[in-house]
mmCIF file of C-alpha atoms (C1' of nucleotides) in Angstrom:
data_model
loop_
_atom_site.group_PDB
_atom_site.id
_atom_site.type_symbol
_atom_site.label_atom_id
_atom_site.label_comp_id
_atom_site.label_asym_id
_atom_site.label_seq_id
_atom_site.Cartn_x
_atom_site.Cartn_y
_atom_site.Cartn_z
ATOM 1 C CA MET A 1 -8.876 -11.810 16.657
ATOM 2 C CA ARG A 2 -5.237 -11.737 15.617
ATOM 3 C CA LEU A 3 -2.451 -12.452 15.043
ATOM 4 C CA THR A 4 0.649 -9.458 14.047
ATOM 5 C CA LEU A 5 2.354 -9.106 11.253
ATOM 6 C CA TYR A 6 5.851 -9.904 13.166
ATOM 7 C CA THR A 7 4.292 -14.221 13.086
ATOM 8 C CA ASP A 8 2.906 -13.928 9.337
ATOM 9 C CA TYR A 9 6.269 -12.630 8.106
ATOM 10 C CA SER A 10 7.761 -15.621 10.148
ATOM 11 C CA LEU A 11 5.442 -18.235 8.957
ATOM 12 C CA ARG A 12 6.745 -16.701 5.272
ATOM 13 C CA VAL A 13 10.603 -16.772 6.050
ATOM 14 C CA LEU A 14 10.456 -20.225 7.699
ATOM 15 C CA LEU A 15 7.817 -21.300 4.480
ATOM 16 C CA TYR A 16 10.938 -20.138 1.879
ATOM 17 C CA LEU A 17 14.219 -20.958 3.893
ATOM 18 C CA ALA A 18 11.751 -24.156 3.756
ATOM 19 C CA ASP A 19 11.724 -24.653 -0.067
ATOM 20 C CA LYS A 20 15.207 -24.429 0.021
ATOM 21 C CA GLU A 21 16.189 -27.132 2.682
ATOM 22 C CA GLY A 22 20.002 -26.222 2.906
ATOM 23 C CA GLU A 23 20.224 -23.814 0.603
ATOM 24 C CA ILE A 24 21.882 -20.512 2.305
ATOM 25 C CA VAL A 25 18.908 -17.037 1.488
ATOM 26 C CA THR A 26 19.617 -13.388 2.514
ATOM 27 C CA ILE A 27 17.135 -10.984 4.308
ATOM 28 C CA SER A 28 17.639 -8.854 1.212
ATOM 29 C CA GLU A 29 16.579 -11.654 -0.892
ATOM 30 C CA LEU A 30 13.455 -12.673 1.047
ATOM 31 C CA ALA A 31 12.569 -9.099 1.283
ATOM 32 C CA ASP A 32 12.762 -9.134 -2.483
ATOM 33 C CA PHE A 33 10.506 -11.807 -2.844
ATOM 34 C CA PHE A 34 7.881 -10.995 -1.253
ATOM 35 C CA LYS A 35 8.252 -7.085 -1.521
ATOM 36 C CA ILE A 36 7.851 -6.064 1.958
ATOM 37 C CA SER A 37 10.081 -4.232 4.341
ATOM 38 C CA ARG A 38 13.642 -5.149 5.008
ATOM 39 C CA ASN A 39 13.944 -3.494 8.069
ATOM 40 C CA HIS A 40 11.234 -5.419 9.309
ATOM 41 C CA LEU A 41 12.030 -8.608 7.717
ATOM 42 C CA VAL A 42 15.899 -7.511 9.490
ATOM 43 C CA LYS A 43 13.916 -7.683 13.184
ATOM 44 C CA VAL A 44 11.924 -11.079 12.534
ATOM 45 C CA VAL A 45 14.931 -12.856 11.118
ATOM 46 C CA HIS A 46 16.744 -11.996 14.637
ATOM 47 C CA ASN A 47 13.986 -13.608 16.897
ATOM 48 C CA LEU A 48 13.801 -16.534 14.482
ATOM 49 C CA GLY A 49 17.433 -17.000 15.023
ATOM 50 C CA LEU A 50 17.137 -15.939 18.984
ATOM 51 C CA LYS A 51 14.551 -19.060 19.024
ATOM 52 C CA ASP A 52 16.705 -21.500 17.202
ATOM 53 C CA TYR A 53 14.465 -21.849 14.114
ATOM 54 C CA ILE A 54 17.434 -20.651 11.857
ATOM 55 C CA LEU A 55 21.092 -20.813 11.812
ATOM 56 C CA THR A 56 22.121 -16.863 11.003
ATOM 57 C CA THR A 57 25.868 -16.454 9.557
ATOM 58 C CA ARG A 58 27.439 -12.381 8.868
ATOM 59 C CA GLY A 59 29.700 -11.270 6.605
ATOM 60 C CA ARG A 60 30.158 -11.867 2.732
ATOM 61 C CA HIS A 61 28.111 -14.760 1.893
ATOM 62 C CA GLY A 62 26.594 -15.015 5.115
ATOM 63 C CA GLY A 63 22.625 -16.292 5.283
ATOM 64 C CA LEU A 64 20.209 -17.733 6.923
ATOM 65 C CA LYS A 65 18.993 -21.550 6.382
ATOM 66 C CA LEU A 66 16.949 -23.787 8.927
ATOM 67 C CA ALA A 67 18.095 -24.758 12.453
ATOM 68 C CA ARG A 68 16.715 -28.610 11.995
ATOM 69 C CA PRO A 69 14.646 -30.086 9.528
ATOM 70 C CA ALA A 70 10.885 -28.726 8.373
ATOM 71 C CA LYS A 71 9.697 -32.142 9.423
ATOM 72 C CA GLU A 72 10.442 -31.259 12.736
ATOM 73 C CA ILE A 73 8.996 -27.701 13.291
ATOM 74 C CA LEU A 74 5.832 -27.198 13.994
ATOM 75 C CA ILE A 75 3.384 -24.451 12.812
ATOM 76 C CA GLY A 76 2.012 -24.055 16.285
ATOM 77 C CA ALA A 77 5.547 -23.759 18.184
ATOM 78 C CA VAL A 78 6.406 -20.743 15.406
ATOM 79 C CA VAL A 79 3.241 -19.002 16.024
ATOM 80 C CA ARG A 80 4.033 -19.585 20.223
ATOM 81 C CA ALA A 81 7.749 -18.160 19.486
ATOM 82 C CA THR A 82 7.014 -15.428 17.421
ATOM 83 C CA GLU A 83 3.443 -13.807 19.065
ATOM 84 C CA PRO A 84 4.771 -11.156 21.077
ATOM 85 C CA ASP A 85 1.517 -12.746 23.877
ATOM 86 C CA PHE A 86 -1.518 -14.358 24.831
ATOM 87 C CA ASP A 87 -3.315 -12.425 26.251
ATOM 88 C CA LEU A 88 -6.602 -13.182 25.053
ATOM 89 C CA LEU A 89 -8.945 -11.395 28.204
ATOM 90 C CA GLU A 90 -7.847 -8.995 30.927
ATOM 91 C CA CYS A 91 -7.316 -11.496 33.583
ATOM 92 C CA PHE A 92 -5.194 -13.490 31.161
ATOM 93 C CA ASN A 93 -2.275 -11.245 32.593
ATOM 94 C CA PRO A 94 -1.807 -10.271 36.598
ATOM 95 C CA LYS A 95 0.282 -7.605 35.601
ATOM 96 C CA THR A 96 -3.318 -5.950 34.529
ATOM 97 C CA ASP A 97 -6.031 -7.661 35.461
ATOM 98 C CA HIS A 98 -8.399 -5.668 36.966
ATOM 99 C CA CYS A 99 -11.098 -7.128 36.728
ATOM 100 C CA VAL A 100 -13.796 -7.535 40.366
ATOM 101 C CA ILE A 101 -14.312 -11.016 39.028
ATOM 102 C CA THR A 102 -11.470 -12.922 38.719
ATOM 103 C CA ARG A 103 -11.278 -15.283 41.274
ATOM 104 C CA SER A 104 -14.838 -16.305 40.953
ATOM 105 C CA CYS A 105 -15.330 -16.141 37.002
ATOM 106 C CA SER A 106 -14.715 -19.911 34.948
ATOM 107 C CA LEU A 107 -14.353 -17.811 31.153
ATOM 108 C CA LYS A 108 -10.367 -17.360 31.527
ATOM 109 C CA SER A 109 -9.608 -22.054 31.733
ATOM 110 C CA VAL A 110 -12.925 -22.433 28.983
ATOM 111 C CA ILE A 111 -11.014 -19.098 26.980
ATOM 112 C CA PHE A 112 -7.911 -20.568 27.530
ATOM 113 C CA ASN A 113 -8.637 -24.240 26.712
ATOM 114 C CA ALA A 114 -9.891 -22.865 23.306
ATOM 115 C CA GLN A 115 -6.267 -20.943 22.935
ATOM 116 C CA ALA A 116 -5.108 -24.143 23.377
ATOM 117 C CA ALA A 117 -7.161 -26.053 20.614
ATOM 118 C CA PHE A 118 -6.217 -23.415 18.419
ATOM 119 C CA LEU A 119 -2.874 -24.542 19.213
ATOM 120 C CA GLY A 120 -2.602 -27.697 19.182
ATOM 121 C CA GLU A 121 -4.630 -27.323 15.707
ATOM 122 C CA LEU A 122 -1.630 -25.756 14.118
ATOM 123 C CA ASP A 123 0.962 -28.210 16.274
ATOM 124 C CA LYS A 124 -0.775 -31.509 13.782
ATOM 125 C CA TYR A 125 1.101 -29.172 11.237
ATOM 126 C CA THR A 126 5.005 -28.918 10.450
ATOM 127 C CA LEU A 127 7.094 -26.405 7.979
ATOM 128 C CA ALA A 128 7.155 -29.660 5.883
ATOM 129 C CA ASP A 129 3.880 -29.914 4.970
ATOM 130 C CA MET A 130 3.724 -26.702 4.334
ATOM 131 C CA ALA A 131 6.698 -26.086 2.246
ATOM 132 C CA ASN A 132 5.807 -27.101 -1.629
ATOM 133 C CA ALA A 133 3.025 -28.757 -0.444
ATOM 134 C CA PRO A 134 -0.040 -29.226 -3.001
ATOM 135 C CA LYS A 135 -2.281 -27.549 -2.041
ATOM 136 C CA LYS A 136 -5.121 -29.372 -2.246
ATOM 137 C CA ALA A 137 -3.368 -32.357 -0.393
ATOM 138 C CA LEU A 138 -3.945 -30.042 3.207
ATOM 139 C CA PRO A 139 -7.454 -29.842 4.756
ATOM 140 C CA SER A 140 -9.645 -27.229 3.290
ATOM 141 C CA PHE A 141 -12.261 -24.681 4.615
ATOM 142 C CA LYS A 142 -14.599 -26.493 6.571
ATOM 143 C CA SER A 143 -16.590 -23.874 6.640
ATOM 144 C CA ILE A 144 -17.525 -20.307 5.132
ATOM 145 C CA PRO A 145 -15.105 -17.188 6.674
ATOM 146 C CA ILE A 146 -16.883 -14.984 8.800
ATOM 147 C CA VAL A 147 -17.506 -11.738 7.856
ATOM 148 C CA HIS A 148 -18.059 -8.294 10.132
ATOM 149 C CA SER A 149 -19.590 -5.140 8.936
ATOM 150 C CA MET B 1 -3.050 -13.034 19.801
ATOM 151 C CA ARG B 2 -5.653 -11.380 21.793
ATOM 152 C CA LEU B 3 -9.214 -10.894 22.302
ATOM 153 C CA THR B 4 -10.498 -6.641 22.638
ATOM 154 C CA LEU B 5 -11.619 -5.275 25.883
ATOM 155 C CA TYR B 6 -15.105 -4.708 23.724
ATOM 156 C CA THR B 7 -15.147 -8.777 23.457
ATOM 157 C CA ASP B 8 -14.022 -9.042 27.652
ATOM 158 C CA TYR B 9 -16.574 -6.783 29.011
ATOM 159 C CA SER B 10 -19.360 -8.549 26.146
ATOM 160 C CA LEU B 11 -18.396 -11.893 27.875
ATOM 161 C CA ARG B 12 -18.937 -9.452 31.838
ATOM 162 C CA VAL B 13 -21.961 -7.732 30.547
ATOM 163 C CA LEU B 14 -23.528 -11.286 29.739
ATOM 164 C CA LEU B 15 -22.646 -13.197 32.320
ATOM 165 C CA TYR B 16 -23.567 -10.474 35.041
ATOM 166 C CA LEU B 17 -27.234 -10.815 33.141
ATOM 167 C CA ALA B 18 -27.465 -14.711 33.412
ATOM 168 C CA ASP B 19 -27.085 -14.432 37.140
ATOM 169 C CA LYS B 20 -29.706 -12.085 37.195
ATOM 170 C CA GLU B 21 -31.897 -13.833 35.016
ATOM 171 C CA GLY B 22 -35.241 -11.793 33.860
ATOM 172 C CA GLU B 23 -34.256 -8.918 36.087
ATOM 173 C CA ILE B 24 -33.597 -5.651 34.787
ATOM 174 C CA VAL B 25 -30.189 -4.108 34.682
ATOM 175 C CA THR B 26 -28.759 -0.523 33.857
ATOM 176 C CA ILE B 27 -25.752 0.509 32.226
ATOM 177 C CA SER B 28 -24.820 2.152 35.434
ATOM 178 C CA GLU B 29 -25.230 -0.631 37.653
ATOM 179 C CA LEU B 30 -22.804 -2.861 35.672
ATOM 180 C CA ALA B 31 -20.868 0.129 35.424
ATOM 181 C CA ASP B 32 -20.528 0.373 39.445
ATOM 182 C CA PHE B 33 -20.575 -3.052 40.043
ATOM 183 C CA PHE B 34 -17.148 -3.702 37.014
ATOM 184 C CA LYS B 35 -15.953 -0.023 37.763
ATOM 185 C CA ILE B 36 -15.860 0.338 33.789
ATOM 186 C CA SER B 37 -15.850 2.865 31.131
ATOM 187 C CA ARG B 38 -19.726 3.335 32.000
ATOM 188 C CA ASN B 39 -19.308 5.659 27.744
ATOM 189 C CA HIS B 40 -17.487 2.292 27.083
ATOM 190 C CA LEU B 41 -20.366 -0.473 28.392
ATOM 191 C CA VAL B 42 -22.495 1.890 26.342
ATOM 192 C CA LYS B 43 -21.332 0.827 23.280
ATOM 193 C CA VAL B 44 -20.975 -2.577 24.482
ATOM 194 C CA VAL B 45 -25.404 -3.082 25.679
ATOM 195 C CA HIS B 46 -25.647 -0.910 22.638
ATOM 196 C CA ASN B 47 -23.286 -4.049 19.517
ATOM 197 C CA LEU B 48 -25.073 -7.099 21.717
ATOM 198 C CA GLY B 49 -28.672 -5.153 21.183
ATOM 199 C CA LEU B 50 -28.050 -4.831 17.745
ATOM 200 C CA LYS B 51 -26.799 -9.146 17.519
ATOM 201 C CA ASP B 52 -30.326 -9.863 19.487
ATOM 202 C CA TYR B 53 -27.847 -11.507 22.543
ATOM 203 C CA ILE B 54 -30.104 -8.669 25.075
ATOM 204 C CA LEU B 55 -33.224 -6.366 24.764
ATOM 205 C CA THR B 56 -33.011 -2.989 26.196
ATOM 206 C CA THR B 57 -36.141 -0.389 27.548
ATOM 207 C CA ARG B 58 -35.391 3.178 27.828
ATOM 208 C CA GLY B 59 -37.292 5.500 30.134
ATOM 209 C CA ARG B 60 -37.295 5.589 33.556
ATOM 210 C CA HIS B 61 -37.177 2.544 34.723
ATOM 211 C CA GLY B 62 -35.415 1.208 31.634
ATOM 212 C CA GLY B 63 -32.054 -1.004 32.042
ATOM 213 C CA LEU B 64 -31.612 -4.854 29.477
ATOM 214 C CA LYS B 65 -31.630 -8.546 30.419
ATOM 215 C CA LEU B 66 -31.379 -11.105 28.058
ATOM 216 C CA ALA B 67 -32.524 -11.255 25.168
ATOM 217 C CA ARG B 68 -33.219 -15.359 25.026
ATOM 218 C CA PRO B 69 -32.100 -18.252 28.130
ATOM 219 C CA ALA B 70 -28.526 -18.288 29.079
ATOM 220 C CA LYS B 71 -28.882 -21.747 28.009
ATOM 221 C CA GLU B 72 -29.317 -20.837 24.713
ATOM 222 C CA ILE B 73 -26.134 -18.334 24.060
ATOM 223 C CA LEU B 74 -23.372 -19.695 23.709
ATOM 224 C CA ILE B 75 -19.973 -18.453 24.081
ATOM 225 C CA GLY B 76 -17.893 -18.981 20.553
ATOM 226 C CA ALA B 77 -21.292 -16.882 19.100
ATOM 227 C CA VAL B 78 -21.081 -13.773 21.137
ATOM 228 C CA VAL B 79 -17.497 -14.147 20.596
ATOM 229 C CA ARG B 80 -18.037 -14.192 16.903
ATOM 230 C CA ALA B 81 -20.304 -11.449 17.573
ATOM 231 C CA THR B 82 -18.088 -8.837 19.207
ATOM 232 C CA GLU B 83 -14.608 -9.059 17.948
ATOM 233 C CA PRO B 84 -14.197 -6.723 15.006
ATOM 234 C CA ASP B 85 -12.713 -9.251 12.989
ATOM 235 C CA PHE B 86 -10.858 -12.456 12.869
ATOM 236 C CA ASP B 87 -8.016 -11.446 9.465
ATOM 237 C CA LEU B 88 -5.449 -14.194 11.619
ATOM 238 C CA LEU B 89 -3.074 -13.687 8.229
ATOM 239 C CA GLU B 90 -2.587 -10.594 5.984
ATOM 240 C CA CYS B 91 -4.413 -13.045 3.183
ATOM 241 C CA PHE B 92 -7.632 -13.482 5.563
ATOM 242 C CA ASN B 93 -8.617 -9.751 4.261
ATOM 243 C CA PRO B 94 -8.591 -9.931 0.589
ATOM 244 C CA LYS B 95 -9.155 -5.835 0.171
ATOM 245 C CA THR B 96 -5.407 -5.513 2.143
ATOM 246 C CA ASP B 97 -3.769 -8.400 1.814
ATOM 247 C CA HIS B 98 -0.502 -8.053 -0.457
ATOM 248 C CA CYS B 99 0.778 -11.720 0.374
ATOM 249 C CA VAL B 100 2.946 -13.059 -2.775
ATOM 250 C CA ILE B 101 2.229 -16.608 -1.852
ATOM 251 C CA THR B 102 -1.615 -16.033 -0.947
ATOM 252 C CA ARG B 103 -2.708 -18.738 -4.202
ATOM 253 C CA SER B 104 -0.275 -21.671 -3.099
ATOM 254 C CA CYS B 105 0.295 -21.077 0.123
ATOM 255 C CA SER B 106 -1.980 -23.625 2.232
ATOM 256 C CA LEU B 107 -1.346 -21.882 5.454
ATOM 257 C CA LYS B 108 -3.967 -20.287 5.439
ATOM 258 C CA SER B 109 -6.214 -22.709 5.662
ATOM 259 C CA VAL B 110 -4.468 -24.378 8.461
ATOM 260 C CA ILE B 111 -5.120 -21.747 10.421
ATOM 261 C CA PHE B 112 -8.778 -20.717 9.256
ATOM 262 C CA ASN B 113 -9.004 -24.624 11.092
ATOM 263 C CA ALA B 114 -6.727 -23.792 14.046
ATOM 264 C CA GLN B 115 -9.456 -20.443 14.872
ATOM 265 C CA ALA B 116 -12.262 -22.892 13.497
ATOM 266 C CA ALA B 117 -10.671 -25.202 16.166
ATOM 267 C CA PHE B 118 -10.984 -22.191 18.475
ATOM 268 C CA LEU B 119 -14.249 -20.661 18.344
ATOM 269 C CA GLY B 120 -15.568 -24.544 17.871
ATOM 270 C CA GLU B 121 -14.794 -25.230 21.473
ATOM 271 C CA LEU B 122 -16.109 -22.417 23.282
ATOM 272 C CA ASP B 123 -19.303 -23.070 21.574
ATOM 273 C CA LYS B 124 -19.550 -25.940 23.561
ATOM 274 C CA TYR B 125 -20.388 -23.486 26.808
ATOM 275 C CA THR B 126 -23.452 -21.853 27.332
ATOM 276 C CA LEU B 127 -23.522 -18.410 29.928
ATOM 277 C CA ALA B 128 -25.343 -20.484 31.778
ATOM 278 C CA ASP B 129 -22.253 -22.962 32.057
ATOM 279 C CA MET B 130 -20.600 -19.818 33.184
ATOM 280 C CA ALA B 131 -23.373 -17.673 35.765
ATOM 281 C CA ASN B 132 -23.027 -19.293 38.897
ATOM 282 C CA ALA B 133 -21.210 -21.981 38.400
ATOM 283 C CA PRO B 134 -18.926 -23.794 40.726
ATOM 284 C CA LYS B 135 -15.609 -23.105 38.729
ATOM 285 C CA LYS B 136 -13.987 -26.223 39.951
ATOM 286 C CA ALA B 137 -16.753 -28.322 37.737
ATOM 287 C CA LEU B 138 -15.583 -26.506 34.660
ATOM 288 C CA PRO B 139 -12.777 -28.141 32.869
ATOM 289 C CA SER B 140 -9.166 -26.991 34.195
ATOM 290 C CA PHE B 141 -6.047 -25.514 32.610
ATOM 291 C CA LYS B 142 -4.491 -27.883 30.637
ATOM 292 C CA SER B 143 -1.137 -26.962 31.211
ATOM 293 C CA ILE B 144 0.739 -24.072 32.551
ATOM 294 C CA PRO B 145 0.029 -20.827 30.876
ATOM 295 C CA ILE B 146 2.670 -19.466 27.733
ATOM 296 C CA VAL B 147 4.641 -16.475 29.051
ATOM 297 C CA HIS B 148 7.107 -14.384 26.932
ATOM 298 C CA SER B 149 9.683 -12.272 28.345
ATOM 299 C "C1'" DC C 1 45.376 -6.360 6.726
ATOM 300 C "C1'" DA C 2 42.201 -3.808 4.920
ATOM 301 C "C1'" DT C 3 37.998 -3.682 2.451
ATOM 302 C "C1'" DT C 4 33.746 -5.323 1.900
ATOM 303 C "C1'" DA C 5 29.494 -7.456 2.594
ATOM 304 C "C1'" DA C 6 26.479 -8.944 5.423
ATOM 305 C "C1'" DT C 7 23.454 -8.992 10.051
ATOM 306 C "C1'" DA C 8 22.965 -6.980 15.014
ATOM 307 C "C1'" DT C 9 21.344 -3.583 17.642
ATOM 308 C "C1'" DA C 10 19.194 0.676 18.985
ATOM 309 C "C1'" DT C 11 17.180 4.235 18.161
ATOM 310 C "C1'" DA C 12 12.921 7.236 16.370
ATOM 311 C "C1'" DT C 13 9.357 8.036 13.540
ATOM 312 C "C1'" DC C 14 4.617 6.793 11.096
ATOM 313 C "C1'" DC C 15 0.064 5.616 12.174
ATOM 314 C "C1'" DT C 16 -4.066 2.349 13.287
ATOM 315 C "C1'" DG C 17 -7.174 0.989 15.750
ATOM 316 C "C1'" DA C 18 -8.566 0.434 20.860
ATOM 317 C "C1'" DA C 19 -10.384 3.222 24.129
ATOM 318 C "C1'" DT C 20 -12.461 6.796 26.340
ATOM 319 C "C1'" DG C 21 -15.011 10.381 27.688
ATOM 320 C "C1'" DC C 22 -18.423 13.830 26.002
ATOM 321 C "C1'" DA C 23 -22.320 16.071 24.358
ATOM 322 C "C1'" DT C 24 -27.257 15.834 22.493
ATOM 323 C "C1'" DC C 25 -30.071 13.812 21.290
ATOM 324 C "C1'" DT C 26 -34.656 9.760 21.394
ATOM 325 C "C1'" DT C 27 -37.726 7.028 24.665
ATOM 326 C "C1'" DA C 28 -40.532 6.413 28.040
ATOM 327 C "C1'" DT C 29 -42.499 6.487 32.579
ATOM 328 C "C1'" DT C 30 -44.441 9.177 36.559
ATOM 329 C "C1'" DA D 1 -43.240 18.260 31.641
ATOM 330 C "C1'" DA D 2 -39.385 16.060 34.211
ATOM 331 C "C1'" DT D 3 -36.758 12.741 35.151
ATOM 332 C "C1'" DA D 4 -34.191 8.472 33.816
ATOM 333 C "C1'" DA D 5 -33.071 6.037 30.916
ATOM 334 C "C1'" DG D 6 -30.869 4.078 26.491
ATOM 335 C "C1'" DA D 7 -29.024 6.149 21.074
ATOM 336 C "C1'" DT D 8 -26.105 7.594 18.698
ATOM 337 C "C1'" DG D 9 -21.879 10.712 16.577
ATOM 338 C "C1'" DC D 10 -17.912 12.970 17.336
ATOM 339 C "C1'" DA D 11 -14.002 14.303 19.583
ATOM 340 C "C1'" DT D 12 -9.430 12.374 21.978
ATOM 341 C "C1'" DT D 13 -6.296 9.684 23.706
ATOM 342 C "C1'" DC D 14 -3.069 6.385 23.947
ATOM 343 C "C1'" DA D 15 -0.778 1.853 23.192
ATOM 344 C "C1'" DG D 16 2.029 -0.521 20.322
ATOM 345 C "C1'" DG D 17 2.031 -2.225 15.172
ATOM 346 C "C1'" DA D 18 4.784 -1.249 11.340
ATOM 347 C "C1'" DT D 19 8.523 0.986 9.606
ATOM 348 C "C1'" DA D 20 13.026 3.748 8.335
ATOM 349 C "C1'" DT D 21 17.415 5.178 9.639
ATOM 350 C "C1'" DA D 22 21.783 4.522 11.993
ATOM 351 C "C1'" DT D 23 25.486 2.360 13.162
ATOM 352 C "C1'" DA D 24 28.253 -1.234 15.692
ATOM 353 C "C1'" DT D 25 30.401 -6.239 14.719
ATOM 354 C "C1'" DT D 26 31.329 -9.617 12.094
ATOM 355 C "C1'" DA D 27 33.197 -12.682 8.657
ATOM 356 C "C1'" DA D 28 35.305 -13.806 3.883
ATOM 357 C "C1'" DT D 29 38.434 -12.507 0.471
ATOM 358 C "C1'" DG D 30 41.784 -10.376 -1.787
#
DNA sequence: CATTAATATATATCCTGAATGCATCTTATT
DNA sequence: AATAAGATGCATTCAGGATATATATTAATG
């Protein structure tokens, strides 16, 4: 169970922009700060622009900034907008589903509701809650992270 | 956001065994029924044996069956036991984390709690709830599935 | 209005890991 | 013994995530 680096990077970019709310930031500045591939960031930023999370301006003195106040951007919405898919089980995608028990199986709805719970939990927080917030003010880990051999 | 086919297959195997609680089932029978690779199933079954979800016996008239009553097997526990990892963000794995804001970032705990919500939702149901249960008795989809272009 | 600094976009390549196949064990029953 | 089952390790395939490169486009500025 993973999210893609795309989503990870998308969240980092928005976090950075929220920290500097109002300021214009360039992709190069982001790449420098996070020490990650500028090329990769270009696509992340492009996608965030398409999904109306940021405003981009080209040309000299161009750059990007949040399209909306940080407190209006839900974390869950960002994840929904950046993950390529949410095909948790084969049967989630009718195009590729070959499971012989899809019709009678009740697992699908249970897993789907779990996914809804996941995103719902994320929707409890906004970018503003994350940016510059003292770490201790946020919910702490409720249990020990799961580790597999 | 995905689960692996391993997890998907693991759930299908357990579902099948729950349907036939008590009976001995062979890997070949499972492969035939689900029309999936026997080789792949061998490993799925092996892992389920290691994690004490099933009992396997070799030799003629061997096969597998649930190690515990279906009503004692939580769906969430199965997912935890079969997914290779739960590294939702880069910072979830200290071995590979290179994020420069890990220390001050509060996203980690929020995503972690969302993951806990996901598994917690799955822990509300047991294998027995899934097996042979009329589909309508289970919670239905709460919203329209998310579709991405 | 040409230059330049920025983003936009397409194409190509690399690389990991999931998925699968294959061959050879080991075990247990008959 | 022979047979039918799972156990195990290694090899291979393949998709897709991650990254790089190149070029186009846009807009500010002197």
